[in-house]
CSV table of C-alpha atoms and ligand atoms in Angstrom, one decimal:
chain,number,residue,atom,x,y,z
A,1,UNK,CA,0.2,-0.1,0.0
A,2,UNK,CA,1.4,3.5,-0.9
A,3,UNK,CA,1.2,5.4,2.3
A,4,UNK,CA,1.1,8.7,0.7
A,5,UNK,CA,-1.9,8.5,-1.5
A,6,UNK,CA,-5.1,7.6,0.6
A,7,UNK,CA,-7.1,4.7,-0.8
A,8,UNK,CA,-10.2,5.8,-2.6
A,9,UNK,CA,-13.2,3.9,-4.0
A,10,UNK,CA,-13.8,3.8,-7.8
A,11,UNK,CA,-16.3,6.0,-8.6
A,12,UNK,CA,-16.8,4.8,-12.3
A,13,UNK,CA,-17.2,1.4,-11.2
A,14,UNK,CA,-19.8,2.4,-8.6
A,15,UNK,CA,-22.0,4.3,-10.9
A,16,UNK,CA,-21.8,1.7,-13.4
A,17,UNK,CA,-23.0,-1.1,-10.5
A,18,UNK,CA,-25.7,1.3,-9.7
A,19,UNK,CA,-27.3,1.5,-13.2
A,20,UNK,CA,-26.7,-2.0,-13.8
A,21,UNK,CA,-28.8,-3.0,-10.7
A,22,UNK,CA,-31.3,-0.4,-11.6
A,23,UNK,CA,-32.2,-2.8,-14.5
A,24,UNK,CA,-34.1,-5.2,-12.4
A,25,UNK,CA,-37.7,-4.2,-12.2
A,26,UNK,CA,-37.4,-1.1,-14.3
A,27,UNK,CA,-40.6,-0.2,-15.3
A,28,UNK,CA,-39.7,1.6,-18.6
A,29,UNK,CA,-38.5,4.9,-19.7
A,30,UNK,CA,-39.2,7.8,-17.3
A,31,UNK,CA,-40.8,5.3,-14.9
A,32,UNK,CA,-39.4,3.8,-11.6
A,33,UNK,CA,-38.3,0.3,-10.4
A,34,UNK,CA,-40.6,-2.1,-8.9
A,35,UNK,CA,-38.7,-5.0,-7.0
A,36,UNK,CA,-40.5,-6.1,-4.2
A,37,UNK,CA,-39.3,-9.1,-2.0
A,38,UNK,CA,-40.3,-12.3,-3.8
A,39,UNK,CA,-40.7,-10.8,-7.3
A,40,UNK,CA,-38.7,-12.2,-10.5
A,41,UNK,CA,-37.1,-8.8,-10.2
A,42,UNK,CA,-35.9,-9.7,-6.7
A,43,UNK,CA,-34.9,-13.1,-8.2
A,44,UNK,CA,-32.8,-11.1,-11.0
A,45,UNK,CA,-31.2,-8.5,-8.7
A,46,UNK,CA,-30.2,-11.4,-6.3
A,47,UNK,CA,-28.8,-13.4,-8.9
A,48,UNK,CA,-26.7,-10.2,-10.3
A,49,UNK,CA,-25.6,-9.3,-7.0
A,50,UNK,CA,-24.4,-12.7,-6.5
A,51,UNK,CA,-22.6,-13.1,-9.6
A,52,UNK,CA,-20.7,-9.4,-8.7
A,53,UNK,CA,-19.8,-10.6,-5.8
A,54,UNK,CA,-18.8,-14.1,-6.4
A,55,UNK,CA,-16.9,-13.4,-10.0
A,56,UNK,CA,-15.5,-9.6,-9.3
A,57,UNK,CA,-14.8,-10.1,-5.6
A,58,UNK,CA,-14.3,-13.9,-5.6
A,59,UNK,CA,-15.9,-14.1,-2.4
A,60,UNK,CA,-18.4,-16.9,-1.7
A,61,UNK,CA,-22.0,-15.8,-1.3
A,62,UNK,CA,-23.6,-17.0,1.6
A,63,UNK,CA,-27.5,-17.2,1.5
A,64,UNK,CA,-29.0,-17.3,5.1
A,65,UNK,CA,-32.1,-18.8,5.9
A,66,UNK,CA,-34.3,-15.7,5.3
A,67,UNK,CA,-32.4,-15.2,2.2
A,68,UNK,CA,-30.3,-12.3,3.3
A,69,UNK,CA,-27.1,-12.2,1.2
A,70,UNK,CA,-23.7,-11.9,2.8
A,71,UNK,CA,-19.9,-12.1,1.6
A,72,UNK,CA,-17.0,-11.9,4.1
A,73,UNK,CA,-13.3,-10.9,3.8
A,74,UNK,CA,-11.6,-12.8,6.6
A,75,UNK,CA,-9.7,-11.0,9.1
A,76,UNK,CA,-6.4,-11.5,10.7
A,77,UNK,CA,-7.6,-11.9,14.2
A,78,UNK,CA,-10.4,-13.6,15.7
A,79,UNK,CA,-12.9,-10.5,16.1
A,80,UNK,CA,-16.4,-9.9,15.6
A,81,UNK,CA,-17.2,-8.7,12.1
A,82,UNK,CA,-17.7,-5.2,10.7
A,83,UNK,CA,-20.7,-5.3,8.5
A,84,UNK,CA,-21.5,-2.9,6.0
A,85,UNK,CA,-24.6,-3.1,3.7
A,86,UNK,CA,-28.5,-2.4,3.1
A,87,UNK,CA,-31.1,-3.9,1.2
A,88,UNK,CA,-31.7,-4.4,-3.0
A,89,UNK,CA,-35.8,-4.7,-2.5
A,90,UNK,CA,-37.9,-1.3,-3.8
A,91,UNK,CA,-41.0,-0.1,-3.2
A,92,UNK,CA,-43.6,-0.1,-5.9
A,93,UNK,CA,-42.2,2.3,-8.8
A,94,UNK,CA,-39.7,3.4,-6.6
A,95,UNK,CA,-36.2,4.8,-7.1
A,96,UNK,CA,-32.7,3.2,-7.9
A,97,UNK,CA,-31.0,4.8,-5.0
A,98,UNK,CA,-33.1,3.6,-2.0
A,99,UNK,CA,-31.3,0.4,-0.5
A,100,UNK,CA,-29.3,-0.3,-3.5
A,101,UNK,CA,-26.9,2.5,-3.2
A,102,UNK,CA,-26.0,1.1,0.2
A,103,UNK,CA,-25.3,-2.5,-1.0
A,104,UNK,CA,-23.2,-1.3,-3.7
A,105,UNK,CA,-21.4,1.2,-1.6
A,106,UNK,CA,-20.5,-1.9,0.8
A,107,UNK,CA,-19.6,-3.9,-2.3
A,108,UNK,CA,-17.2,-0.9,-3.5
A,109,UNK,CA,-15.8,-0.5,0.0
A,110,UNK,CA,-14.9,-4.5,0.1
A,111,UNK,CA,-13.4,-4.7,-3.3
A,112,UNK,CA,-11.3,-1.3,-2.7
A,113,UNK,CA,-10.1,-3.1,0.3
A,114,UNK,CA,-9.3,-6.2,-1.4
A,115,UNK,CA,-7.7,-4.9,-4.6
A,116,UNK,CA,-5.5,-2.7,-2.4
A,117,UNK,CA,-4.1,-5.8,-0.6
A,118,UNK,CA,-5.4,-4.2,2.9
A,119,UNK,CA,-5.4,-7.0,5.5
A,120,UNK,CA,-7.9,-6.1,8.3
A,121,UNK,CA,-8.0,-7.4,11.6
A,122,UNK,CA,-11.6,-7.8,11.9
A,123,UNK,CA,-13.7,-9.8,9.3
A,124,UNK,CA,-15.4,-7.6,7.1
A,125,UNK,CA,-18.9,-8.5,5.8
A,126,UNK,CA,-21.0,-7.0,3.0
A,127,UNK,CA,-25.1,-7.6,3.4
A,128,UNK,CA,-28.0,-7.2,1.5
A,129,UNK,CA,-31.0,-7.7,3.3
A,130,UNK,CA,-34.2,-9.5,2.4
A,131,UNK,CA,-37.5,-7.3,2.0
A,132,UNK,CA,-36.8,-4.3,3.6
A,133,UNK,CA,-39.8,-2.4,2.2
A,134,UNK,CA,-43.6,-3.2,2.8
A,135,UNK,CA,-44.3,-6.3,0.5
A,136,UNK,CA,-47.4,-8.4,-0.2
A,137,UNK,CA,-46.9,-10.4,3.0
A,138,UNK,CA,-47.0,-6.9,5.0
A,139,UNK,CA,-43.9,-7.4,6.6
A,140,UNK,CA,-41.1,-4.8,6.0
A,141,UNK,CA,-37.4,-5.0,7.4
A,142,UNK,CA,-38.2,-8.7,7.0
A,143,UNK,CA,-34.5,-10.0,6.9
A,144,UNK,CA,-33.2,-7.7,9.8
A,145,UNK,CA,-36.2,-8.8,11.8
A,146,UNK,CA,-35.4,-12.4,11.4
A,147,UNK,CA,-31.8,-11.7,12.0
A,148,UNK,CA,-32.3,-10.2,15.2
A,149,UNK,CA,-34.8,-12.7,16.6
A,150,UNK,CA,-38.1,-10.6,16.2
A,151,UNK,CA,-39.6,-13.1,13.9
A,152,UNK,CA,-39.6,-16.8,13.9
A,153,UNK,CA,-40.4,-19.7,12.0
A,154,UNK,CA,-43.7,-20.1,14.2
A,155,UNK,CA,-44.3,-16.4,13.2
A,156,UNK,CA,-44.0,-17.2,9.4
A,157,UNK,CA,-44.6,-20.9,8.6
A,158,UNK,CA,-48.2,-20.5,7.7
A,159,UNK,CA,-48.0,-16.8,6.5
A,160,UNK,CA,-49.7,-15.9,3.5
A,161,UNK,CA,-49.8,-12.7,1.2
A,162,UNK,CA,-52.6,-10.3,1.6
A,163,UNK,CA,-54.7,-12.3,-1.0
A,164,UNK,CA,-54.3,-15.2,0.6
A,165,UNK,CA,-53.1,-17.1,-2.0
A,166,UNK,CA,-49.1,-17.3,-1.8
A,167,UNK,CA,-47.5,-19.1,1.0
A,168,UNK,CA,-44.3,-17.0,2.3
A,169,UNK,CA,-42.8,-20.1,2.8
A,170,UNK,CA,-43.0,-21.1,-0.8
A,171,UNK,CA,-41.5,-17.6,-1.7
A,172,UNK,CA,-38.8,-17.6,0.6
A,173,UNK,CA,-37.6,-21.4,-0.6
A,174,UNK,CA,-37.6,-19.9,-4.3
A,175,UNK,CA,-34.9,-17.3,-2.9
A,176,UNK,CA,-32.9,-19.9,-1.6
A,177,UNK,CA,-34.1,-19.3,2.1
A,178,UNK,CA,-35.7,-21.8,4.5
A,179,UNK,CA,-38.6,-21.0,6.7
A,180,UNK,CA,-37.9,-24.1,9.1
A,181,UNK,CA,-34.3,-23.0,9.8
A,182,UNK,CA,-35.0,-19.2,10.5
A,183,UNK,CA,-32.9,-19.4,14.0
A,184,UNK,CA,-29.9,-20.2,12.0
A,185,UNK,CA,-30.2,-16.5,10.4
A,186,UNK,CA,-30.0,-14.7,14.1
A,187,UNK,CA,-26.7,-12.7,14.7
A,188,UNK,CA,-25.3,-11.9,17.8
A,189,UNK,CA,-22.8,-9.1,19.1
A,190,UNK,CA,-20.2,-11.9,19.3
A,191,UNK,CA,-20.5,-12.7,15.4
A,192,UNK,CA,-20.9,-8.9,14.6
A,193,UNK,CA,-19.4,-5.9,16.4
A,194,UNK,CA,-20.6,-3.1,14.0
A,195,UNK,CA,-23.0,-2.7,11.5
A,196,UNK,CA,-22.5,0.5,9.0
A,197,UNK,CA,-25.6,1.1,6.7
A,198,UNK,CA,-25.3,4.0,3.9
A,199,UNK,CA,-28.4,5.3,2.8
A,200,UNK,CA,-30.0,8.2,0.8
A,201,UNK,CA,-31.4,10.9,2.9
A,202,UNK,CA,-35.1,10.7,1.4
A,203,UNK,CA,-35.6,14.2,2.8
A,204,UNK,CA,-34.2,17.8,2.5
A,205,UNK,CA,-32.3,18.5,5.4
A,206,UNK,CA,-28.8,17.8,3.9
A,207,UNK,CA,-29.6,19.7,0.6
A,208,UNK,CA,-30.7,22.8,2.5
A,209,UNK,CA,-27.8,22.8,4.4
A,210,UNK,CA,-25.4,22.2,1.3
A,211,UNK,CA,-24.1,19.2,2.8
A,212,UNK,CA,-23.3,16.0,1.0
A,213,UNK,CA,-23.3,13.6,3.8
A,214,UNK,CA,-24.9,13.4,7.3
A,215,UNK,CA,-24.7,11.1,10.3
A,216,UNK,CA,-27.9,9.8,11.8
A,217,UNK,CA,-28.3,10.0,15.6
A,218,UNK,CA,-32.1,8.1,15.9
A,219,UNK,CA,-34.3,6.1,13.7
A,220,UNK,CA,-37.9,7.2,13.9
A,221,UNK,CA,-40.4,4.8,15.3
A,222,UNK,CA,-43.0,3.3,13.0
A,223,UNK,CA,-46.4,2.1,14.2
A,224,UNK,CA,-48.7,0.3,11.4
A,225,UNK,CA,-52.4,-0.7,11.9
A,226,UNK,CA,-54.4,-3.0,9.2
A,227,UNK,CA,-57.8,-1.4,9.3
A,228,UNK,CA,-61.0,-3.1,7.6
A,229,UNK,CA,-64.2,-1.1,7.6
A,230,UNK,CA,-67.4,-3.5,7.2
A,231,UNK,CA,-70.5,-1.9,5.6
A,232,UNK,CA,-72.8,-3.4,3.2
A,233,UNK,CA,-72.4,-3.7,-0.5
A,234,UNK,CA,-75.6,-2.6,-2.2
A,235,UNK,CA,-77.1,-1.3,-5.8
A,236,UNK,CA,-75.5,2.2,-6.2
A,237,UNK,CA,-78.8,3.6,-7.9
A,238,UNK,CA,-81.5,1.7,-6.1
A,239,UNK,CA,-80.3,2.4,-2.7
A,240,UNK,CA,-81.4,6.0,-1.2
A,241,UNK,CA,-78.5,7.9,0.6
A,242,UNK,CA,-80.3,7.4,4.1
A,243,UNK,CA,-80.0,3.2,3.6
A,244,UNK,CA,-76.5,2.9,2.9
A,245,UNK,CA,-73.8,1.7,5.0
A,246,UNK,CA,-71.1,2.8,2.7
A,247,UNK,CA,-67.5,1.3,3.6
A,248,UNK,CA,-65.5,3.7,1.6
A,249,UNK,CA,-67.3,6.9,2.7
A,250,UNK,CA,-66.9,5.9,6.3
A,251,UNK,CA,-63.0,4.9,5.6
A,252,UNK,CA,-62.5,8.4,4.4
A,253,UNK,CA,-63.8,9.9,7.6
A,254,UNK,CA,-61.4,7.6,9.4
A,255,UNK,CA,-58.7,8.9,7.3
A,256,UNK,CA,-59.6,12.5,8.3
A,257,UNK,CA,-59.8,11.7,11.7
A,258,UNK,CA,-56.3,10.2,11.6
A,259,UNK,CA,-54.7,13.3,9.7
A,260,UNK,CA,-56.5,15.5,12.1
A,261,UNK,CA,-54.7,13.7,15.2
A,262,UNK,CA,-51.5,13.9,13.6
A,263,UNK,CA,-51.4,17.2,12.5
A,264,UNK,CA,-52.3,18.3,16.2
A,265,UNK,CA,-49.0,17.2,17.5
A,266,UNK,CA,-47.6,20.3,15.6
A,267,UNK,CA,-44.3,18.7,15.2
A,268,UNK,CA,-41.9,18.0,12.3
A,269,UNK,CA,-40.8,14.9,14.0
A,270,UNK,CA,-44.5,13.2,13.7
A,271,UNK,CA,-46.0,12.0,10.3
A,272,UNK,CA,-48.9,9.7,9.2
A,273,UNK,CA,-49.9,8.2,6.0
A,274,UNK,CA,-52.4,6.0,4.3
A,275,UNK,CA,-50.8,4.8,1.4
A,276,UNK,CA,-52.5,1.6,0.8
A,277,UNK,CA,-56.3,1.0,0.6
A,278,UNK,CA,-58.4,-1.7,-1.1
A,279,UNK,CA,-62.0,-1.1,-2.0
A,280,UNK,CA,-64.3,-4.1,-2.1
A,281,UNK,CA,-65.7,-5.0,-4.7
A,282,UNK,CA,-64.4,-1.8,-6.4
A,283,UNK,CA,-67.1,-1.5,-9.0
A,284,UNK,CA,-68.7,1.7,-10.2
A,285,UNK,CA,-72.3,0.7,-9.6
A,286,UNK,CA,-72.0,-1.0,-6.1
A,287,UNK,CA,-71.7,0.5,-2.9
A,288,UNK,CA,-68.5,-0.5,-1.3
A,289,UNK,CA,-69.2,-3.1,1.2
A,290,UNK,CA,-65.5,-3.4,2.7
A,291,UNK,CA,-62.4,-1.2,2.6
A,292,UNK,CA,-59.2,-2.2,4.1
A,293,UNK,CA,-56.5,0.2,4.5
A,294,UNK,CA,-53.1,0.5,6.5
A,295,UNK,CA,-52.5,3.4,8.6
A,296,UNK,CA,-48.8,4.4,9.5
A,297,UNK,CA,-47.8,6.6,12.1
A,298,UNK,CA,-44.3,7.7,12.7
A,299,UNK,CA,-42.9,9.4,15.5
A,300,UNK,CA,-39.4,10.2,17.1
A,301,UNK,CA,-40.8,10.2,20.4
A,302,UNK,CA,-43.1,7.6,21.8
A,303,UNK,CA,-45.7,9.9,23.6
A,304,UNK,CA,-47.0,11.4,20.5
A,305,UNK,CA,-47.9,7.6,18.9
A,306,UNK,CA,-49.8,7.4,22.2
A,307,UNK,CA,-51.7,10.2,22.2
A,308,UNK,CA,-52.5,9.8,18.3
A,309,UNK,CA,-53.7,6.4,19.1
A,310,UNK,CA,-56.3,7.7,22.0
A,311,UNK,CA,-57.4,10.2,19.5
A,312,UNK,CA,-58.2,8.0,16.6
A,313,UNK,CA,-59.8,5.3,18.9
A,314,UNK,CA,-62.1,8.1,20.0
A,315,UNK,CA,-62.5,9.6,16.5
A,316,UNK,CA,-63.1,5.7,14.9
A,317,UNK,CA,-65.7,4.6,17.6
A,318,UNK,CA,-67.5,7.7,16.7
A,319,UNK,CA,-67.5,7.5,12.9
A,320,UNK,CA,-68.4,3.6,13.4
A,321,UNK,CA,-71.3,4.1,15.5
A,322,UNK,CA,-73.0,7.3,13.5
A,323,UNK,CA,-72.5,5.3,10.2
A,324,UNK,CA,-73.2,1.8,11.5
A,325,UNK,CA,-70.2,0.5,10.0
A,326,UNK,CA,-67.8,-2.1,11.8
A,327,UNK,CA,-64.2,-1.1,12.2
A,328,UNK,CA,-61.8,-3.9,12.5
A,329,UNK,CA,-58.1,-3.0,14.0
A,330,UNK,CA,-54.8,-5.1,14.0
A,331,UNK,CA,-51.4,-3.5,14.9
A,332,UNK,CA,-49.2,-5.0,12.2
A,333,UNK,CA,-46.0,-2.9,13.3
A,334,UNK,CA,-45.1,-1.1,16.3
A,335,UNK,CA,-41.2,-0.4,16.4
A,336,UNK,CA,-39.7,2.1,18.9
A,337,UNK,CA,-37.6,4.9,17.9
A,338,UNK,CA,-33.9,3.7,18.0
A,339,UNK,CA,-30.8,5.8,19.0
A,340,UNK,CA,-27.7,4.9,16.8
A,341,UNK,CA,-24.3,3.8,18.5
A,342,UNK,CA,-22.1,7.1,19.6
A,343,UNK,CA,-18.9,4.9,18.7
A,344,UNK,CA,-20.1,4.4,15.3
A,345,UNK,CA,-21.6,7.7,14.7
A,346,UNK,CA,-18.1,9.4,15.8
A,347,UNK,CA,-16.3,6.8,13.4
A,348,UNK,CA,-18.4,7.8,10.3
A,349,UNK,CA,-17.8,11.5,11.1
A,350,UNK,CA,-14.3,10.9,11.4
A,351,UNK,CA,-14.5,8.8,8.0
A,352,UNK,CA,-15.9,12.1,6.6
A,353,UNK,CA,-13.6,14.4,7.9
A,354,UNK,CA,-10.6,12.5,6.5
A,355,UNK,CA,-12.2,13.4,3.0
A,356,UNK,CA,-12.6,16.9,3.9
A,357,UNK,CA,-16.4,16.7,4.4
A,358,UNK,CA,-18.4,18.3,7.2
A,359,UNK,CA,-21.5,16.2,8.2
A,360,UNK,CA,-24.8,17.1,9.9
A,361,UNK,CA,-26.3,15.1,12.6
A,362,UNK,CA,-29.8,14.5,12.0
A,363,UNK,CA,-32.7,11.9,12.7
A,364,UNK,CA,-33.9,9.4,10.3
A,365,UNK,CA,-37.5,9.9,9.3
A,366,UNK,CA,-37.4,6.7,7.2
A,367,UNK,CA,-37.3,3.2,8.7
A,368,UNK,CA,-34.1,1.2,8.2
A,369,UNK,CA,-32.7,-2.5,8.8
A,370,UNK,CA,-30.0,-0.6,11.3
A,371,UNK,CA,-33.0,-0.1,13.5
A,372,UNK,CA,-33.3,-3.5,14.0
A,373,UNK,CA,-29.8,-4.7,13.9
A,374,UNK,CA,-29.2,-1.8,16.6
A,375,UNK,CA,-31.0,-4.1,19.1
A,376,UNK,CA,-28.3,-6.7,18.9
A,377,UNK,CA,-24.8,-4.8,18.2
A,378,UNK,CA,-23.7,-1.4,17.6
A,379,UNK,CA,-25.3,0.4,14.5
A,380,UNK,CA,-24.9,3.4,12.6
A,381,UNK,CA,-25.9,5.0,9.4
A,382,UNK,CA,-24.5,7.6,6.9
A,383,UNK,CA,-27.0,9.6,4.7
A,384,UNK,CA,-26.3,10.9,1.4
A,385,UNK,CA,-28.2,14.2,0.3
A,386,UNK,CA,-31.0,13.5,-1.9
A,387,UNK,CA,-31.8,16.1,-4.5
A,388,UNK,CA,-35.0,17.8,-3.9
A,389,UNK,CA,-35.8,15.4,-1.0
A,390,UNK,CA,-37.4,12.9,-3.6
A,391,UNK,CA,-37.7,9.1,-2.6
A,392,UNK,CA,-40.2,6.4,-3.2
A,393,UNK,CA,-40.9,7.6,-6.6
A,394,UNK,CA,-39.1,7.4,-9.9
A,395,UNK,CA,-37.6,11.1,-9.5
A,396,UNK,CA,-35.5,9.6,-6.5
A,397,UNK,CA,-31.7,11.3,-7.1
A,398,UNK,CA,-28.5,11.6,-5.7
A,399,UNK,CA,-25.5,12.9,-7.3
A,400,UNK,CA,-22.6,10.3,-7.6
A,401,UNK,CA,-19.9,12.9,-6.5
A,402,UNK,CA,-21.9,12.5,-3.0
A,403,UNK,CA,-22.5,8.8,-3.6
A,404,UNK,CA,-18.4,8.4,-4.1
A,405,UNK,CA,-17.9,10.6,-1.0
A,406,UNK,CA,-19.9,8.3,1.0
A,407,UNK,CA,-18.0,5.5,-0.1
A,408,UNK,CA,-14.7,7.2,0.9
A,409,UNK,CA,-16.0,8.2,4.2
A,410,UNK,CA,-17.6,4.6,4.7
A,411,UNK,CA,-14.3,3.2,3.8
A,412,UNK,CA,-12.2,5.0,6.2
A,413,UNK,CA,-14.9,4.9,9.0
A,414,UNK,CA,-14.3,0.7,8.4
A,415,UNK,CA,-10.2,1.2,8.5
A,416,UNK,CA,-10.9,3.6,11.7
A,417,UNK,CA,-12.9,0.8,13.6
A,418,UNK,CA,-10.9,-1.9,12.3
A,419,UNK,CA,-7.9,-0.3,14.5
A,420,UNK,CA,-10.1,0.9,17.3
A,421,UNK,CA,-12.8,-2.0,17.9
A,422,UNK,CA,-11.7,-5.3,19.8
B,501,HGY,O1,-40.7,3.1,4.6
B,501,HGY,C1,-39.4,3.4,4.9
B,501,HGY,O2,-39.1,4.3,5.8
B,501,HGY,C2,-38.2,2.9,4.5
B,501,HGY,O3,-37.9,3.4,3.2
B,501,HGY,N1,-38.2,1.5,4.3
B,502,MN,MN1,-37.8,3.0,1.2
B,503,MN,MN1,-34.3,1.9,2.1
């Protein structure tokens, strides 16, 4: 190694890899990428990544029982591994950076370390987690939940998709996983000493400060409820307005009740969304008989969440009684806000400073695998500025200059942690 010249990632290779991975699930010109867990595009992306890791890095790819993909460069000493990575699935018609960028930055760091002949003390692993985004099985951050013992074989064995037709275990099997062996996917802090996830910010804070990079202090808590409103399907012409039990107009009121309760918190660290809604039978001339939707509430501090739930419970009961519909509620996710590890945050800051970058410290309003991993071992995140703060849409964009800076800051942080951690 040439001591005078710092080791740097290969920006052109990084850009080529980002474009290559973006092909899988691409919906056509000016459109986004749809690559949910278990889809054909997911399978193709996995095959592409496995080839990249096995052919170009000449590392053996390990698919764990929840189909997380791992590669390892062995260390000189018998120490817990340093892990870098993110996820390769996408939302419906999403962008090419969310998740993919973190996996490819991890790849780039491993490859750079390898080609410079750097021998680390710790094993260095790259990971691409399975199903980070919401999917037809209604489980997000799937791979990291299983890896941190939050979901077991028992929880997932009989699980079906939201149409009730596809068995989770069969989809998992097609990806190389095995629902019967999920305990073998569990990670411990003896095996993994640090997890660093690079991700696009998906907001505008860094851009407004004129910074390329940020270090995450805390990952927002996410709460999701599946709500089913049961009314009565009937003829849209012959049923008088006061004889109707319209599940959709009732659901519309519920959405507004929720929005009002969220807005009443008057906090930029509390948001809520209904982004999924299914109307039955969804036909022009039939009064909707049933509506299913998912309400999501995100809050940095849990008391806000409790307050919103109290308010919506009151409001939902009032709407249900007045409109004579049934409202069934099921909590499908209740994830607390997660602070990131101070030592790793400092390492990322050090990494950025080594390449002459100042960083902001900021809260993540998006959920990430690092939140789950933080329950088991030290975790931290490095954010890259998102142009116009756009994400989960085709316009999602981060500049390759900023992405390359993240790669070099991550590389420096890994080298620093390799010296520092035991
Ligand atoms: O939904 C989220 O916050 C993340 O992008 N998965
Ligand atoms: Mn996302
Ligand atoms: Mn993501």
